[in-house]
C-alpha cells in the first residue's frame, strides 16, 4: 500500500491550488488512518505478513513454554534469594544411603572357589591308602613315590595297614574318617599368601566357599595361608583328629596335603562373583528417606549452590510439578497457552509498530520472514544455551539478544532495534525466570550498542561500538549486582575482599562485556551476508558504491561523460538538501550517481552528451523521441538489476522522473497535430511510467535532477533567476502529485528548496572578467560563465514563461535552439 505524505506545515501565503491540495491530502490521510485494517485486508501481501506473524507467535510461544518448564540450577553460584519448600515431599538421603550400601559392600563376604580336582585326588588317595599298603611288611616294600608323598615311617605304616580288611578293602572307620576329613578341608580354605593377606584385612567377618553344588559361608578366621607352614600343619592335624584319625594315621595325611615348602592352595579368589555379591548386598539396603515439610528452608540467600543442594532443589521442583498436575491437571496446558498469548501480544505490538511507522518497501513479507526467523532462532539459542550452561547466562543468553538488536539497527533503524531488542530481552528474562536486574542490564546494553550503530561507514564503527558497549555492560552489571546481590552479607563468614558473591559478580560482568565484544566482531564478519539477505545498504557498502572505479560509473564516464558530470552535480545538490531535512545524505548521493545510467545505451540522444553539432531528434517524430527519452529509465533499471545494484538504489532510477510529463515532445506533438488539423495527443501518453518517489530521498533526487538541468540552461544564472527556477519547479512537482507517496512535508520541501538554491548559487558564483587577448572584444561578467557581448543568448534558452524549464525539454532540444 502506497504511503501518503504527512502534512505538518505549509509555506507562507500558499496559492489557492496548494491549499486545495493540502485539504485533499488531509482527507486522504484521515481516511487512511480510519481504515487501516481495511487497507491491510485489501493488501495482497497483508495475508502473508499476517501468516508470518501468527506462525512466529506460535513457534516462539512454544519455545518459551518449553524453556519456562526446564530446570536450570547453576552449581557453584550464589543464591540471590531464599527458597522455601512449597509442598511436602520425601527424598532419599543419598549420602546416608550410599554410606550404608558401601558398608554392606564391605561387609559382604569374599567369594572363593575350591579346586575340585585337589579334593577328589586327596579323597581318592586317602581312601585307598590302607589297601595299597596292606601287603607291605616294611618300609622297604613301599613304593618310593608313596613314601615320598606321605613321608611314611614304621609307626605310620603299621597304623595304616591295620585299617585294611582281609577281603582287600578298608575299614568303615577309615572310610568315614576320610570323608569327614575331606569335608573339613572343604570348609577350611588354604589360600595363597597374597590372597590370605587381603582376606585377613578385609572388613567382613565371613567368607564364602564355593564348590560345585555347595556354598559354605564360614568365618574368615578359618582361612589358612600356605606361607605359614607351622599353623597350617597344626590346623590340619587338628582337623584330622576331629575326623577320627589318631596321630600316627594323621601325620602322613597332613604331610600329603602340606609337605614342607610345597603346600598347595585349595581355594582361589573369585573377583566377579565377589562383586556380584557385594552389589546384591548393597541393593538389599533400603534407602534412607528424608521428609521435607512445607515451609522448610530449602536455600538461604547467599548460600553457595553445591551438588547436593542442586539435587534437593530439583527434587522439590519435581514434587511441586507432580502435586500441581494431580490437583490442577490443566495447569500446564494453560501455562503454555498463556505463554503463547504473551508472545502473540508482543508480536502484534511489534507488527503494528512496523506497519504504522515503516513504508511498504521496508515491511515486505520476505524481510518480515527473515526478521521473524532471526528472532526465533536467537531466542531459542539463548534459551537452550542458558539451560546447558546456567552458570554462564550472562554470556550465552545475552549474546543472541545483542546480535538480534544489532542486525535490526542495520535493517531498520535505532527506534525499531530498541523496541524489538527490548521485547526480546523482556521475553527472554520472563521465560528463563531471570531477575529484573538482568533484564535491565541487557536493555541498557542494547541501547548502548544501537546508539553507536546509527550509521556504519567504517569497520571501526562496529569495533568502537563493541568496546563502548562492553564498558557500559560491565558497569551496569556491577551496579545492578550491588543493588540486587548479597555481596554485603554480615552473616557470612567469608573473609577477604573477594568473597564468593563478589567474585561471581565480577565474572558475570566480564562475561557480559565479552558478549558485547563478540557481537561486534560477529556482526562485522556477517555484515555482507546481512546486507544481502535483508536487502539493505550500510554506509560501508554505499561508500564502496560511490567509488568512481565502480564498473557502472566507469562505463557511464566513458560512454556518456556529460551525463556523468550531470550526475555528480545532482549528487552534490541532493546531499546538501538531504542534510538540511535530516534525510540519508549518503544514500541519496549514491543514488544520484547511478540515476541516469540508462543513458549509456543511447548517449547521443541527450543534449549533455552532444557537445554541439547535429541533434538526432531532428529527424525523429515526437513519439519516437519520447520512446528514446523515456526508455533510459527502463534501461537503467535493467542495467542496475544485471549488475546487482541494491533494490533501494534501483528505486532512484525508476522514480527520479516519477510520472512527470515529457513537456518538450508533448508540445511538439501538439503543434504537429494542430498543423495537420488532427486531434491533440493525450497527455497520459507523454508521461513517464513511474513509480512516483516512495521515500523522502527519492523526492529530493527528483527535485535536484530537474532544477540542475533547468539551471544549467539559464543564460545568466543570477541568484534571483536560480531561486525562481527552483521554486517554480518544486511547486510544479508538488501540484502534479509527484510527492504524494513519500513522507515529505511542506516545511521540509521549503527547507530543501533553500538548500538547493544555496548550493546552486555556490556553483554558479560570480567570477572576475579577464580582458580579451585580441583587445577588440569585451566580455561581460556573468555568474558561472562568460558570454560574448556581440553574441546574445538565444531567446529559446531563456526559462519558459512559468520559469520551469524541465530536464526533459532541455535534454532533448536540438543544439542551438
Short mmCIF file of N, CA and C in Angstrom, two decimals, residues 690-816:
data_model
loop_
_atom_site.label_atom_id
_atom_site.label_comp_id
_atom_site.label_asym_id
_atom_site.label_seq_id
_atom_site.Cartn_x
_atom_site.Cartn_y
_atom_site.Cartn_z
N UNK A 690 6.64 5.98 -14.22
CA UNK A 690 6.73 5.96 -12.76
C UNK A 690 7.54 4.76 -12.28
N UNK A 691 7.46 4.45 -11.01
CA UNK A 691 6.56 4.99 -9.99
C UNK A 691 7.00 6.35 -9.46
N UNK A 692 6.11 6.93 -8.68
CA UNK A 692 6.45 8.17 -8.00
C UNK A 692 7.42 7.87 -6.85
N UNK A 693 8.14 8.85 -6.39
CA UNK A 693 9.06 8.62 -5.27
C UNK A 693 8.33 8.07 -4.04
N UNK A 694 8.89 7.00 -3.50
CA UNK A 694 8.31 6.37 -2.32
C UNK A 694 8.99 6.80 -1.03
N UNK A 695 10.14 7.44 -1.15
CA UNK A 695 10.89 7.87 0.03
C UNK A 695 11.24 9.34 -0.10
N UNK A 696 11.59 9.92 1.03
CA UNK A 696 11.99 11.32 1.06
C UNK A 696 13.24 11.54 0.21
N UNK A 697 14.15 10.58 0.25
CA UNK A 697 15.39 10.70 -0.52
C UNK A 697 15.11 10.68 -2.02
N UNK A 698 14.17 9.84 -2.46
CA UNK A 698 13.83 9.80 -3.88
C UNK A 698 13.20 11.11 -4.32
N UNK A 699 12.38 11.73 -3.48
CA UNK A 699 11.79 13.03 -3.81
C UNK A 699 12.87 14.11 -3.91
N UNK A 700 13.86 14.05 -3.05
CA UNK A 700 14.96 15.02 -3.11
C UNK A 700 15.69 14.89 -4.44
N UNK A 701 15.96 13.65 -4.85
CA UNK A 701 16.66 13.44 -6.12
C UNK A 701 15.83 13.95 -7.28
N UNK A 702 14.53 13.72 -7.29
CA UNK A 702 13.67 14.21 -8.38
C UNK A 702 13.79 15.72 -8.51
N UNK A 703 13.70 16.42 -7.40
CA UNK A 703 13.77 17.88 -7.44
C UNK A 703 15.14 18.35 -7.90
N UNK A 704 16.20 17.78 -7.34
CA UNK A 704 17.55 18.22 -7.69
C UNK A 704 17.88 17.91 -9.15
N UNK A 705 17.42 16.79 -9.64
CA UNK A 705 17.67 16.43 -11.05
C UNK A 705 17.01 17.44 -11.98
N UNK A 706 15.79 17.85 -11.67
CA UNK A 706 15.07 18.79 -12.53
C UNK A 706 15.68 20.19 -12.47
N UNK A 707 15.99 20.67 -11.26
CA UNK A 707 16.48 22.05 -11.15
C UNK A 707 17.90 22.17 -11.67
N UNK A 708 18.70 21.10 -11.58
CA UNK A 708 20.06 21.19 -12.12
C UNK A 708 20.02 21.35 -13.62
N UNK A 709 19.17 20.59 -14.32
CA UNK A 709 19.07 20.70 -15.76
C UNK A 709 18.52 22.05 -16.18
N UNK A 710 17.51 22.52 -15.44
CA UNK A 710 16.92 23.81 -15.80
C UNK A 710 17.88 24.96 -15.53
N UNK A 711 18.61 24.90 -14.43
CA UNK A 711 19.55 25.98 -14.10
C UNK A 711 20.72 26.00 -15.07
N UNK A 712 21.15 24.84 -15.52
CA UNK A 712 22.26 24.79 -16.47
C UNK A 712 21.90 25.45 -17.79
N UNK A 713 20.60 25.48 -18.10
CA UNK A 713 20.17 26.08 -19.36
C UNK A 713 19.99 27.59 -19.27
N UNK A 714 20.11 28.17 -18.07
CA UNK A 714 19.95 29.62 -17.93
C UNK A 714 21.11 30.36 -18.58
N UNK A 715 20.79 31.43 -19.30
CA UNK A 715 21.84 32.24 -19.94
C UNK A 715 22.65 32.97 -18.88
N UNK A 716 21.99 33.59 -17.93
CA UNK A 716 22.65 34.29 -16.85
C UNK A 716 22.05 33.79 -15.53
N UNK A 717 22.67 32.77 -14.91
CA UNK A 717 22.12 32.18 -13.69
C UNK A 717 22.36 33.06 -12.47
N UNK A 718 21.64 34.14 -12.42
CA UNK A 718 21.73 35.03 -11.27
C UNK A 718 20.98 34.43 -10.09
N UNK A 719 21.26 34.88 -8.85
CA UNK A 719 20.55 34.31 -7.69
C UNK A 719 19.04 34.40 -7.80
N UNK A 720 18.52 35.49 -8.30
CA UNK A 720 17.07 35.62 -8.41
C UNK A 720 16.50 34.64 -9.41
N UNK A 721 17.21 34.47 -10.54
CA UNK A 721 16.71 33.52 -11.54
C UNK A 721 16.79 32.08 -11.02
N UNK A 722 17.89 31.78 -10.35
CA UNK A 722 18.02 30.42 -9.79
C UNK A 722 16.89 30.15 -8.80
N UNK A 723 16.63 31.10 -7.91
CA UNK A 723 15.56 30.90 -6.93
C UNK A 723 14.21 30.73 -7.61
N UNK A 724 13.98 31.54 -8.67
CA UNK A 724 12.71 31.44 -9.39
C UNK A 724 12.54 30.07 -10.01
N UNK A 725 13.62 29.55 -10.62
CA UNK A 725 13.54 28.23 -11.25
C UNK A 725 13.27 27.15 -10.22
N UNK A 726 13.99 27.19 -9.10
CA UNK A 726 13.84 26.16 -8.08
C UNK A 726 12.44 26.19 -7.48
N UNK A 727 11.95 27.39 -7.13
CA UNK A 727 10.62 27.47 -6.51
C UNK A 727 9.55 27.01 -7.49
N UNK A 728 9.71 27.39 -8.73
CA UNK A 728 8.67 27.06 -9.71
C UNK A 728 8.62 25.56 -9.98
N UNK A 729 9.79 24.96 -10.17
CA UNK A 729 9.81 23.51 -10.44
C UNK A 729 9.31 22.74 -9.22
N UNK A 730 9.70 23.16 -8.02
CA UNK A 730 9.23 22.48 -6.81
C UNK A 730 7.72 22.54 -6.69
N UNK A 731 7.15 23.72 -6.94
CA UNK A 731 5.70 23.85 -6.85
C UNK A 731 5.01 23.01 -7.92
N UNK A 732 5.62 22.99 -9.10
CA UNK A 732 5.01 22.22 -10.18
C UNK A 732 5.00 20.72 -9.85
N UNK A 733 6.09 20.21 -9.27
CA UNK A 733 6.13 18.80 -8.88
C UNK A 733 5.11 18.50 -7.77
N UNK A 734 4.97 19.44 -6.85
CA UNK A 734 4.01 19.26 -5.77
C UNK A 734 2.59 19.22 -6.31
N UNK A 735 2.26 20.19 -7.19
CA UNK A 735 0.91 20.24 -7.74
C UNK A 735 0.61 19.08 -8.67
N UNK A 736 1.67 18.51 -9.25
CA UNK A 736 1.49 17.37 -10.15
C UNK A 736 1.34 16.06 -9.35
N UNK A 737 1.43 16.14 -8.03
CA UNK A 737 1.23 14.95 -7.19
C UNK A 737 2.43 14.02 -7.14
N UNK A 738 3.61 14.50 -7.50
CA UNK A 738 4.77 13.63 -7.53
C UNK A 738 5.26 13.26 -6.13
N UNK A 739 4.89 14.07 -5.12
CA UNK A 739 5.35 13.81 -3.77
C UNK A 739 4.27 13.16 -2.90
N UNK A 740 3.23 12.64 -3.53
CA UNK A 740 2.10 12.11 -2.76
C UNK A 740 2.43 10.82 -2.01
N UNK A 741 3.36 10.06 -2.52
CA UNK A 741 3.60 8.73 -1.97
C UNK A 741 4.84 8.66 -1.08
N UNK A 742 5.37 9.80 -0.69
CA UNK A 742 6.50 9.81 0.23
C UNK A 742 6.14 10.68 1.44
N UNK A 743 6.93 10.58 2.49
CA UNK A 743 6.61 11.28 3.74
C UNK A 743 7.28 12.65 3.80
N UNK A 744 7.24 13.36 2.71
CA UNK A 744 7.83 14.70 2.66
C UNK A 744 6.78 15.74 3.05
N UNK A 745 7.12 16.61 3.99
CA UNK A 745 6.21 17.66 4.41
C UNK A 745 6.50 18.95 3.66
N UNK A 746 5.55 19.88 3.72
CA UNK A 746 5.74 21.15 3.04
C UNK A 746 6.87 21.96 3.66
N UNK A 747 7.02 21.87 4.95
CA UNK A 747 8.12 22.57 5.60
C UNK A 747 9.46 22.00 5.13
N UNK A 748 9.55 20.69 5.06
CA UNK A 748 10.77 20.08 4.57
C UNK A 748 11.02 20.45 3.11
N UNK A 749 9.95 20.56 2.34
CA UNK A 749 10.11 20.95 0.94
C UNK A 749 10.70 22.35 0.84
N UNK A 750 10.25 23.23 1.68
CA UNK A 750 10.80 24.59 1.66
C UNK A 750 12.27 24.60 2.09
N UNK A 751 12.60 23.82 3.11
CA UNK A 751 14.00 23.73 3.55
C UNK A 751 14.86 23.15 2.44
N UNK A 752 14.33 22.17 1.73
CA UNK A 752 15.07 21.60 0.61
C UNK A 752 15.32 22.65 -0.46
N UNK A 753 14.31 23.42 -0.79
CA UNK A 753 14.46 24.46 -1.81
C UNK A 753 15.56 25.46 -1.41
N UNK A 754 15.53 25.86 -0.15
CA UNK A 754 16.54 26.82 0.31
C UNK A 754 17.94 26.23 0.20
N UNK A 755 18.10 24.96 0.56
CA UNK A 755 19.41 24.33 0.49
C UNK A 755 19.87 24.18 -0.95
N UNK A 756 18.96 23.82 -1.84
CA UNK A 756 19.33 23.66 -3.25
C UNK A 756 19.69 25.01 -3.86
N UNK A 757 18.93 26.05 -3.53
CA UNK A 757 19.23 27.39 -4.05
C UNK A 757 20.62 27.84 -3.59
N UNK A 758 20.93 27.59 -2.33
CA UNK A 758 22.24 27.98 -1.81
C UNK A 758 23.35 27.22 -2.52
N UNK A 759 23.15 25.93 -2.75
CA UNK A 759 24.17 25.15 -3.43
C UNK A 759 24.34 25.58 -4.87
N UNK A 760 23.23 25.86 -5.57
CA UNK A 760 23.33 26.31 -6.97
C UNK A 760 24.02 27.66 -7.06
N UNK A 761 23.74 28.54 -6.13
CA UNK A 761 24.42 29.84 -6.13
C UNK A 761 25.92 29.67 -5.89
N UNK A 762 26.28 28.68 -5.13
CA UNK A 762 27.71 28.42 -4.92
C UNK A 762 28.35 27.87 -6.19
N UNK A 763 27.60 27.06 -6.92
CA UNK A 763 28.15 26.50 -8.17
C UNK A 763 28.27 27.57 -9.24
N UNK A 764 27.22 28.39 -9.40
CA UNK A 764 27.23 29.43 -10.43
C UNK A 764 27.55 30.79 -9.79
N UNK A 765 28.66 30.86 -9.10
CA UNK A 765 29.04 32.10 -8.43
C UNK A 765 29.70 33.05 -9.42
N UNK A 766 29.79 34.33 -9.03
CA UNK A 766 30.39 35.33 -9.90
C UNK A 766 31.90 35.16 -10.01
N UNK A 767 32.45 35.51 -11.18
CA UNK A 767 33.87 35.37 -11.41
C UNK A 767 34.43 36.67 -12.01
N UNK A 768 35.73 36.85 -11.90
CA UNK A 768 36.39 38.05 -12.45
C UNK A 768 36.49 37.92 -13.96
N UNK A 769 36.14 39.00 -14.65
CA UNK A 769 36.23 39.02 -16.12
C UNK A 769 37.63 39.47 -16.53
N UNK A 770 38.29 38.65 -17.32
CA UNK A 770 39.63 38.99 -17.79
C UNK A 770 39.53 39.62 -19.17
N UNK A 771 40.42 40.62 -19.51
CA UNK A 771 40.39 41.23 -20.85
C UNK A 771 40.76 40.23 -21.91
N UNK A 772 40.15 40.43 -23.09
CA UNK A 772 40.40 39.51 -24.20
C UNK A 772 41.81 39.72 -24.72
N UNK A 773 42.44 38.66 -25.17
CA UNK A 773 43.78 38.76 -25.70
C UNK A 773 43.82 39.55 -26.99
N UNK A 774 42.71 39.53 -27.78
CA UNK A 774 42.67 40.30 -29.04
C UNK A 774 42.48 41.78 -28.79
N UNK A 775 41.95 42.12 -27.60
CA UNK A 775 41.75 43.52 -27.24
C UNK A 775 40.60 44.15 -27.94
N UNK A 776 39.98 43.50 -28.93
CA UNK A 776 38.89 44.12 -29.65
C UNK A 776 37.55 43.68 -29.20
N UNK A 777 37.54 42.72 -28.30
CA UNK A 777 36.24 42.18 -27.86
C UNK A 777 36.18 42.19 -26.36
N UNK A 778 35.16 42.74 -25.83
CA UNK A 778 34.98 42.81 -24.39
C UNK A 778 34.10 41.65 -23.92
N UNK A 779 34.29 41.35 -22.69
CA UNK A 779 33.47 40.27 -22.09
C UNK A 779 32.67 40.84 -20.96
N UNK A 780 31.57 40.21 -20.72
CA UNK A 780 30.70 40.61 -19.63
C UNK A 780 30.92 39.68 -18.44
N UNK A 781 30.74 40.25 -17.25
CA UNK A 781 30.81 39.42 -16.04
C UNK A 781 29.44 38.77 -15.84
N UNK A 782 29.46 37.48 -15.86
CA UNK A 782 28.23 36.75 -15.60
C UNK A 782 28.50 35.76 -14.49
N UNK A 783 27.47 35.16 -14.04
CA UNK A 783 27.61 34.21 -12.94
C UNK A 783 27.72 32.80 -13.51
N UNK A 784 28.92 32.27 -13.40
CA UNK A 784 29.10 30.88 -13.77
C UNK A 784 29.58 30.68 -15.17
N UNK A 785 29.57 31.69 -16.06
CA UNK A 785 30.04 31.50 -17.43
C UNK A 785 30.35 32.85 -18.04
N UNK A 786 30.95 32.86 -19.20
CA UNK A 786 31.24 34.09 -19.93
C UNK A 786 30.55 34.03 -21.28
N UNK A 787 29.84 35.11 -21.66
CA UNK A 787 29.17 35.18 -22.96
C UNK A 787 29.63 36.43 -23.66
N UNK A 788 29.80 36.31 -24.93
CA UNK A 788 30.25 37.45 -25.71
C UNK A 788 29.15 38.49 -25.81
N UNK A 789 29.57 39.79 -25.70
CA UNK A 789 28.57 40.86 -25.79
C UNK A 789 28.00 40.94 -27.17
N UNK A 790 28.77 40.49 -28.16
CA UNK A 790 28.29 40.53 -29.54
C UNK A 790 27.46 39.33 -29.90
N UNK A 791 27.38 38.37 -28.98
CA UNK A 791 26.62 37.13 -29.26
C UNK A 791 25.57 36.96 -28.22
N UNK A 792 24.42 37.57 -28.36
CA UNK A 792 23.37 37.46 -27.35
C UNK A 792 22.85 36.04 -27.24
N UNK A 793 22.37 35.74 -26.04
CA UNK A 793 21.84 34.40 -25.77
C UNK A 793 20.52 34.24 -26.50
N UNK A 794 20.33 33.09 -27.21
CA UNK A 794 19.05 32.88 -27.90
C UNK A 794 17.89 32.89 -26.92
N UNK A 795 16.81 33.41 -27.44
CA UNK A 795 15.63 33.53 -26.58
C UNK A 795 15.13 32.17 -26.13
N UNK A 796 15.35 31.12 -26.99
CA UNK A 796 14.83 29.81 -26.61
C UNK A 796 15.53 29.25 -25.39
N UNK A 797 16.74 29.72 -25.13
CA UNK A 797 17.47 29.21 -23.98
C UNK A 797 17.04 29.83 -22.68
N UNK A 798 16.23 30.90 -22.74
CA UNK A 798 15.73 31.53 -21.52
C UNK A 798 14.67 30.64 -20.89
N UNK A 799 14.47 30.76 -19.60
CA UNK A 799 13.41 29.98 -18.96
C UNK A 799 12.06 30.25 -19.60
N UNK A 800 11.20 29.24 -19.56
CA UNK A 800 9.85 29.43 -20.09
C UNK A 800 9.13 30.45 -19.25
N UNK A 801 7.95 30.84 -19.72
CA UNK A 801 7.22 31.90 -19.03
C UNK A 801 6.89 31.51 -17.60
N UNK A 802 6.67 30.24 -17.37
CA UNK A 802 6.36 29.83 -16.00
C UNK A 802 7.62 29.54 -15.19
N UNK A 803 8.78 29.73 -15.80
CA UNK A 803 10.03 29.57 -15.08
C UNK A 803 10.42 28.14 -14.81
N UNK A 804 9.80 27.13 -15.45
CA UNK A 804 10.06 25.72 -15.16
C UNK A 804 10.52 24.99 -16.40
N UNK A 805 11.70 25.27 -16.84
CA UNK A 805 12.26 24.54 -17.97
C UNK A 805 12.70 23.17 -17.48
N UNK A 806 12.03 22.11 -17.80
CA UNK A 806 12.26 20.79 -17.24
C UNK A 806 13.48 20.14 -17.86
N UNK A 807 13.94 19.11 -17.18
CA UNK A 807 15.11 18.41 -17.67
C UNK A 807 14.84 17.74 -19.00
N UNK A 808 13.60 17.22 -19.16
CA UNK A 808 13.31 16.51 -20.40
C UNK A 808 13.41 17.44 -21.60
N UNK A 809 12.85 18.64 -21.48
CA UNK A 809 12.88 19.57 -22.60
C UNK A 809 14.30 19.99 -22.91
N UNK A 810 15.10 20.31 -21.89
CA UNK A 810 16.46 20.77 -22.12
C UNK A 810 17.33 19.66 -22.67
N UNK A 811 17.09 18.40 -22.20
CA UNK A 811 17.92 17.30 -22.65
C UNK A 811 17.64 16.93 -24.09
N UNK A 812 16.44 17.20 -24.58
CA UNK A 812 16.06 16.75 -25.91
C UNK A 812 16.06 17.86 -26.94
N UNK A 813 16.27 19.12 -26.54
CA UNK A 813 16.25 20.22 -27.51
C UNK A 813 17.38 20.08 -28.50
N UNK A 814 17.15 20.40 -29.75
CA UNK A 814 18.25 20.41 -30.72
C UNK A 814 19.26 21.48 -30.32
N UNK A 815 20.50 21.23 -30.65
CA UNK A 815 21.55 22.15 -30.30
C UNK A 815 21.32 23.50 -30.95
N UNK A 816 21.44 24.57 -30.16
CA UNK A 816 21.29 25.92 -30.68
C UNK A 816 19.91 26.45 -30.65
#
